[in-house]
Short mmCIF file of C-alpha atoms in Angstrom, two decimals:
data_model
loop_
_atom_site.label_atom_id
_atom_site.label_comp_id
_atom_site.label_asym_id
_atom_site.label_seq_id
_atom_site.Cartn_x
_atom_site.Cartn_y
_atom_site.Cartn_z
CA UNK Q 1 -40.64 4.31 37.73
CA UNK Q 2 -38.81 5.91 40.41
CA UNK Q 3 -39.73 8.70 42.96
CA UNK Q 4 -37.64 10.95 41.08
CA UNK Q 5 -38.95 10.35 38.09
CA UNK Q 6 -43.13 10.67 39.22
CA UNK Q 7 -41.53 14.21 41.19
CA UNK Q 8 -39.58 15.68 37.28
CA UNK Q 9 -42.89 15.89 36.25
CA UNK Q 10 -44.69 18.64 38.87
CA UNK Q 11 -41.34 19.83 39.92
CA UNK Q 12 -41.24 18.49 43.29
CA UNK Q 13 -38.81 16.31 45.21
CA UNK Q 14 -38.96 12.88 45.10
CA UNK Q 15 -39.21 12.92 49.00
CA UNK Q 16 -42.44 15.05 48.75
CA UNK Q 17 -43.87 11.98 46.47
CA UNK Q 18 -42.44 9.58 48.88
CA UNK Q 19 -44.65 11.83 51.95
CA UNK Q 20 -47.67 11.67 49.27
CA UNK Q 21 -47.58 7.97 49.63
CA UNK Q 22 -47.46 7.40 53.23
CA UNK Q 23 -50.25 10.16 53.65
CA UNK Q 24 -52.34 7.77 51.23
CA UNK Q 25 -52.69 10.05 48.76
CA UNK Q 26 -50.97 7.67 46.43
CA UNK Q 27 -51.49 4.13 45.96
CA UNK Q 28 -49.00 2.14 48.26
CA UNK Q 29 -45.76 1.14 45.63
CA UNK Q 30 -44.06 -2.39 45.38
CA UNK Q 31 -40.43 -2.77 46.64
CA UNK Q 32 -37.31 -3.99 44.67
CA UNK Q 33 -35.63 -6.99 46.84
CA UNK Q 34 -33.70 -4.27 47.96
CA UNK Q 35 -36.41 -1.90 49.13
CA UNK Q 36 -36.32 0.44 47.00
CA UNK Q 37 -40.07 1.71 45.48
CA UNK Q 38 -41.81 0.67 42.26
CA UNK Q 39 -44.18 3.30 40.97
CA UNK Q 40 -46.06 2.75 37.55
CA UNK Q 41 -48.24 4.95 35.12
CA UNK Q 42 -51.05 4.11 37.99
CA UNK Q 43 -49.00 6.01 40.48
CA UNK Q 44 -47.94 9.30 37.90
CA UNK Q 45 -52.17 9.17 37.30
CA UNK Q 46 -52.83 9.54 41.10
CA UNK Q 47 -50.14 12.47 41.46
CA UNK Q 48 -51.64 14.27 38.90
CA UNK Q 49 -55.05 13.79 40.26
CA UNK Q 50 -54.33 15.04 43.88
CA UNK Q 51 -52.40 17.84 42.72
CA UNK Q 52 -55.41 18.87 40.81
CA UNK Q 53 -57.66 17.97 43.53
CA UNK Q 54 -55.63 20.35 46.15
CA UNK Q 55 -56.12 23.37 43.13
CA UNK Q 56 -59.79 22.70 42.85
CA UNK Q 57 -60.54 21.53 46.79
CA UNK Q 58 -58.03 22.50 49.23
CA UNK Q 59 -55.04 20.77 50.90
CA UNK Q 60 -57.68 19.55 53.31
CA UNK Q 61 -60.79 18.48 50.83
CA UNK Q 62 -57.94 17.13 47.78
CA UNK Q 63 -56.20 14.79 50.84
CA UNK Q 64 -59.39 13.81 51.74
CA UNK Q 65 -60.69 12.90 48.04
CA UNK Q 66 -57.18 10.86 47.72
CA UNK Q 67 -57.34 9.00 50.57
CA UNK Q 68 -60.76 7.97 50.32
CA UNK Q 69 -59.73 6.42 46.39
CA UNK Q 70 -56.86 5.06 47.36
CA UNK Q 71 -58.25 3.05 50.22
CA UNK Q 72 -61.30 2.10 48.48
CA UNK Q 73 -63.87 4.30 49.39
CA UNK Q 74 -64.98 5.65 46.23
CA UNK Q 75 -68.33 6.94 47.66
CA UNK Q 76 -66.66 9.09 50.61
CA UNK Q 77 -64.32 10.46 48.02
CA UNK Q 78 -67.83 11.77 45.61
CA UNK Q 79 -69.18 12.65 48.58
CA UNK Q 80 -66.28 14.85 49.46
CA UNK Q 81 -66.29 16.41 45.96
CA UNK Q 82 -70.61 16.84 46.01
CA UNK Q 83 -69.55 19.01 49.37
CA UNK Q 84 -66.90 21.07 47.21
CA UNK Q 85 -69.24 21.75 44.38
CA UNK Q 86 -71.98 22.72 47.10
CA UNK Q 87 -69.89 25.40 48.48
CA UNK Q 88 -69.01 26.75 44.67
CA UNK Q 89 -72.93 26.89 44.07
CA UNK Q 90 -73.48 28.38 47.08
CA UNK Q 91 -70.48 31.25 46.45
CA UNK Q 92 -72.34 31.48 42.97
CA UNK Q 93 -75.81 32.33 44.55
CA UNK Q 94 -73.49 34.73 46.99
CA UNK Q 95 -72.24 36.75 44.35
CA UNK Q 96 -75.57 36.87 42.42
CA UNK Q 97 -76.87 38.45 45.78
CA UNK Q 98 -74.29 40.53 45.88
CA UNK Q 99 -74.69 42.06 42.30
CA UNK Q 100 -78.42 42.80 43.08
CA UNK Q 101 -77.15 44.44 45.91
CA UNK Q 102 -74.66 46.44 43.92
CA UNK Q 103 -77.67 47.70 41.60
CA UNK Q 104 -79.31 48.44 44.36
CA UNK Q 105 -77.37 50.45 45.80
CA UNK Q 106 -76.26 52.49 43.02
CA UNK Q 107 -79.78 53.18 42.13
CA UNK Q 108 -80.29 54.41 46.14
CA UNK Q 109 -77.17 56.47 45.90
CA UNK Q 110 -76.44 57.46 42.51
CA UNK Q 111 -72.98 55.76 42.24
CA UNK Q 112 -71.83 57.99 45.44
CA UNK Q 113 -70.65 56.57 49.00
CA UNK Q 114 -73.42 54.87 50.51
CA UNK Q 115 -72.52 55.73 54.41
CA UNK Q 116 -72.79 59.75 53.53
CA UNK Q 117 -74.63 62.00 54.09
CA UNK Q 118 -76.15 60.43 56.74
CA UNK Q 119 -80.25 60.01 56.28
CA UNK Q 120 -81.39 59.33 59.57
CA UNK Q 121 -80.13 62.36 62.54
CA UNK Q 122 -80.97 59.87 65.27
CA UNK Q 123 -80.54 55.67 65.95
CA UNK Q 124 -83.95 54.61 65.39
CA UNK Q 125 -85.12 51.64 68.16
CA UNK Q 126 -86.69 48.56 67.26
CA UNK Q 127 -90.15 49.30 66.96
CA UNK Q 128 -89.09 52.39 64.03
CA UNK Q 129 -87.11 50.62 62.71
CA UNK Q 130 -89.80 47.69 62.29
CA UNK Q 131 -92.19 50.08 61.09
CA UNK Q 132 -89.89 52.06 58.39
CA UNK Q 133 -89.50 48.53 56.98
CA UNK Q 134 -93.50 47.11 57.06
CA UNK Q 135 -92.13 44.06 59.29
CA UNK Q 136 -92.76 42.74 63.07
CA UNK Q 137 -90.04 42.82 65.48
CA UNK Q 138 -89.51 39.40 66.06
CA UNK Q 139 -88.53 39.59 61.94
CA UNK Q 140 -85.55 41.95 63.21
CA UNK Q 141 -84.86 39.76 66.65
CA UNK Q 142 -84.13 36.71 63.51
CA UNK Q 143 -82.13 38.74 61.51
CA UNK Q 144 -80.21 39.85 64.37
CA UNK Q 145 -79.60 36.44 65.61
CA UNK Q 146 -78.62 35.07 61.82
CA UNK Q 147 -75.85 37.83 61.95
CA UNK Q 148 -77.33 40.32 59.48
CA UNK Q 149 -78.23 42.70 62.25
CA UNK Q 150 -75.85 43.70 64.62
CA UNK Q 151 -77.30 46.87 66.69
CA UNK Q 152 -75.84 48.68 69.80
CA UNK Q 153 -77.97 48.49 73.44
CA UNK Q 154 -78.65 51.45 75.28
CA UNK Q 155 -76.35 51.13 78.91
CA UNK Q 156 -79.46 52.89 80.49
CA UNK Q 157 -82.51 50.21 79.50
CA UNK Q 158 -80.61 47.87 77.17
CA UNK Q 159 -82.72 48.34 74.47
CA UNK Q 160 -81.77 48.19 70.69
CA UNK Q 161 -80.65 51.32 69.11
CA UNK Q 162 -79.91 50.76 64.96
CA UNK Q 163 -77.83 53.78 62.79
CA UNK Q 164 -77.47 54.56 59.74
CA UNK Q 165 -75.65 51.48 58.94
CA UNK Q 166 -77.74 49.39 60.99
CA UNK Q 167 -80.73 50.51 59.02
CA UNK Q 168 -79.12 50.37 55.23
CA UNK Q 169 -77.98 46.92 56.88
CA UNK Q 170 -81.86 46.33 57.50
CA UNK Q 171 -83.08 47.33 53.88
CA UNK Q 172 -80.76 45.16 52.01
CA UNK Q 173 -81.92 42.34 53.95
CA UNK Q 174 -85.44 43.49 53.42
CA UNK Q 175 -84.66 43.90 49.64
CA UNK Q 176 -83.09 40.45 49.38
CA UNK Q 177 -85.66 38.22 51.54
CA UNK Q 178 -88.29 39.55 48.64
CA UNK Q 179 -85.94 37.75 46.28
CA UNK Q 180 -86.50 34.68 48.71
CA UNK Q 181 -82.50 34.42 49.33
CA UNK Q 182 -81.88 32.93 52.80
CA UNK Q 183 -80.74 34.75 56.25
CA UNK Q 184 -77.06 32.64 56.21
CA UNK Q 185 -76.55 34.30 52.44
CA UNK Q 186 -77.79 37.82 53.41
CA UNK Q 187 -75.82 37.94 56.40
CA UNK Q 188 -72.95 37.05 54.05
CA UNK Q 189 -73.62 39.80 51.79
CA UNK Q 190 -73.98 42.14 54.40
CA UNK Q 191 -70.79 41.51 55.70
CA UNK Q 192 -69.43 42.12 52.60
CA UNK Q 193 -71.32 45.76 52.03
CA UNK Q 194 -70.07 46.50 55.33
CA UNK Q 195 -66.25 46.06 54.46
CA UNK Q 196 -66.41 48.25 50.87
CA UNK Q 197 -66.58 51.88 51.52
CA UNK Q 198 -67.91 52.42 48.29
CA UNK Q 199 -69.90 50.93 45.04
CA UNK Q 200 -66.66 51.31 43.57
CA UNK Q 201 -64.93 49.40 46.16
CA UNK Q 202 -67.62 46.92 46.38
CA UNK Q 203 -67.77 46.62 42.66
CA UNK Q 204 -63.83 45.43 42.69
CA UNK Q 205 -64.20 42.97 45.52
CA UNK Q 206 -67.00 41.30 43.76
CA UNK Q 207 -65.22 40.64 40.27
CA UNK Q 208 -62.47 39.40 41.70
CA UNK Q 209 -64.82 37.27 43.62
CA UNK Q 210 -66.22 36.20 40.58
CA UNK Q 211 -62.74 35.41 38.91
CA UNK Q 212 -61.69 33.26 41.69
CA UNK Q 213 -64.83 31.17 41.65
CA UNK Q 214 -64.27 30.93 37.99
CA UNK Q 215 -60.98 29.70 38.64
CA UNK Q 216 -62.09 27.37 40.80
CA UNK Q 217 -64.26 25.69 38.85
CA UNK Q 218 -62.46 25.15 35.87
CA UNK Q 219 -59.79 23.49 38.25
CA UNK Q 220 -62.48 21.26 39.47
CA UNK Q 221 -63.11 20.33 35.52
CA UNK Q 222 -59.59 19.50 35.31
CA UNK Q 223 -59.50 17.65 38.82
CA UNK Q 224 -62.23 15.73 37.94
CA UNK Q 225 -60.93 14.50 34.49
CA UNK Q 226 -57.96 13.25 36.20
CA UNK Q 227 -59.11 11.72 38.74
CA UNK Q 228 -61.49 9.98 36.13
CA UNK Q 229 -57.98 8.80 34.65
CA UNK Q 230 -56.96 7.17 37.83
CA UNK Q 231 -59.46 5.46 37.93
CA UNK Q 232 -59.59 4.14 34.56
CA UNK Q 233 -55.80 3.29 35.11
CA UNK Q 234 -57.17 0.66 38.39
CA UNK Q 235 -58.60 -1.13 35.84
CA UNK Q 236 -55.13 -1.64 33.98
CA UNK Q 237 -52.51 -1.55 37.09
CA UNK Q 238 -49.31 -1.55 34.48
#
């Protein structure tokens, strides 16, 4: 086969297949006598595979996969997908957070905005704040420092000050580290409560959340089962 005819397939020019092979996302082709490249079915199988793998994994984690195949390095290249599927279950256990956050929520507030009408008239400091919540200090100093916390210092003594939002902040995190999820995923969450004005808003931004990791792993199944084909096609290089 000829570059042209690998690139008819995916709509792409037969120079971008050409580029695919010198990146070493294809195997390397044979030459006519004249120079001119010799792809075969083993070729079409790894184009369809890295295509798949940049839908499922990124330009950056599908190059990687490819290379690591096509120079031998099957193990790198699992490795490389293990990582990808590791950051899908992680989004997974994100957006379960996230829905118990969302219940949450609209149990606190009725289904209204959570930022109004403000509940507490004045920043409460550290120690209050400790105290509203049954925890130490030094709990609040950690979730500060994992990101779920950010609170405002006084310019007179530097101390901590925490508002409203610093303090609905503080009982989510409370809420979710009963439900033994970890400071790096609350601090994710909370970032994401802090961006939707609403339960409404945050209600949207957490379907399509769940659609695109959806997506994404479906185009892993389909990555996968192709690159499963390449494979089998090293076994029969014709």
């Amino acid at each position: 086969m000829r570059p042209v005819d690998l690139a008819q397939e995916h709509g792409i020019s037969p120079q971008t297949v050409r580029n695919y092979e010198r990146d070493g996302f294809l195997p390397p082709a044979e030459r006519t006598a004249s120079g001119y490249r010799r792809y075969t079915e083993r070729h079409a199988a790894a184009l369809r595979a890295y295509l798949a793998m940049v839908r499922a994994h990124g330009y950056s984690g599908g190059g990687t996969i490819m290379r690591a195949v096509t120079g031998g390095r099957l193990d790198d290249a699992l490795a490389a997908v293990d990582r990808s599927h590791a950051e899908l279950l992680r989004d997974r256990g994100t957006l379960d957070a996230v829905g118990e956050v969302l219940a949450h929520l609209r149990k606190r507030a009725g289904g209204t905005d959570w930022r109004a009408p403000r509940t507490t008239p004045q920043p409460f400091t550290s120690g209050e704040l400790a105290h509203r919540l049954g925890v130490s200090v030094a709990t609040l100093r950690a979730w500060e420092r994992a990101g779920v916390l950010t609170p405002d210092r006084r310019r007179d003594t530097d101390h901590r000050t925490y508002d409203a939002d610093d303090v609905r902040d503080a009982e989510l995190a409370h809420f979710l580290r009963r439900g033994h999820y970890s400071l790096e995923l609350i601090a994710t969450v909370v970032r994401q409560v802090r961006t939707a004005g609403d339960t409404q808003a945050l209600e949207t931004a957490l379907e399509d959340w769940r659609r695109r990791v959806t997506a994404r792993g479906v185009a892993m199944l389909r990555a996968a089962a192709l690159l499963s084909a390449y494979l089998a096609s090293e076994d029969d290089p014709s």
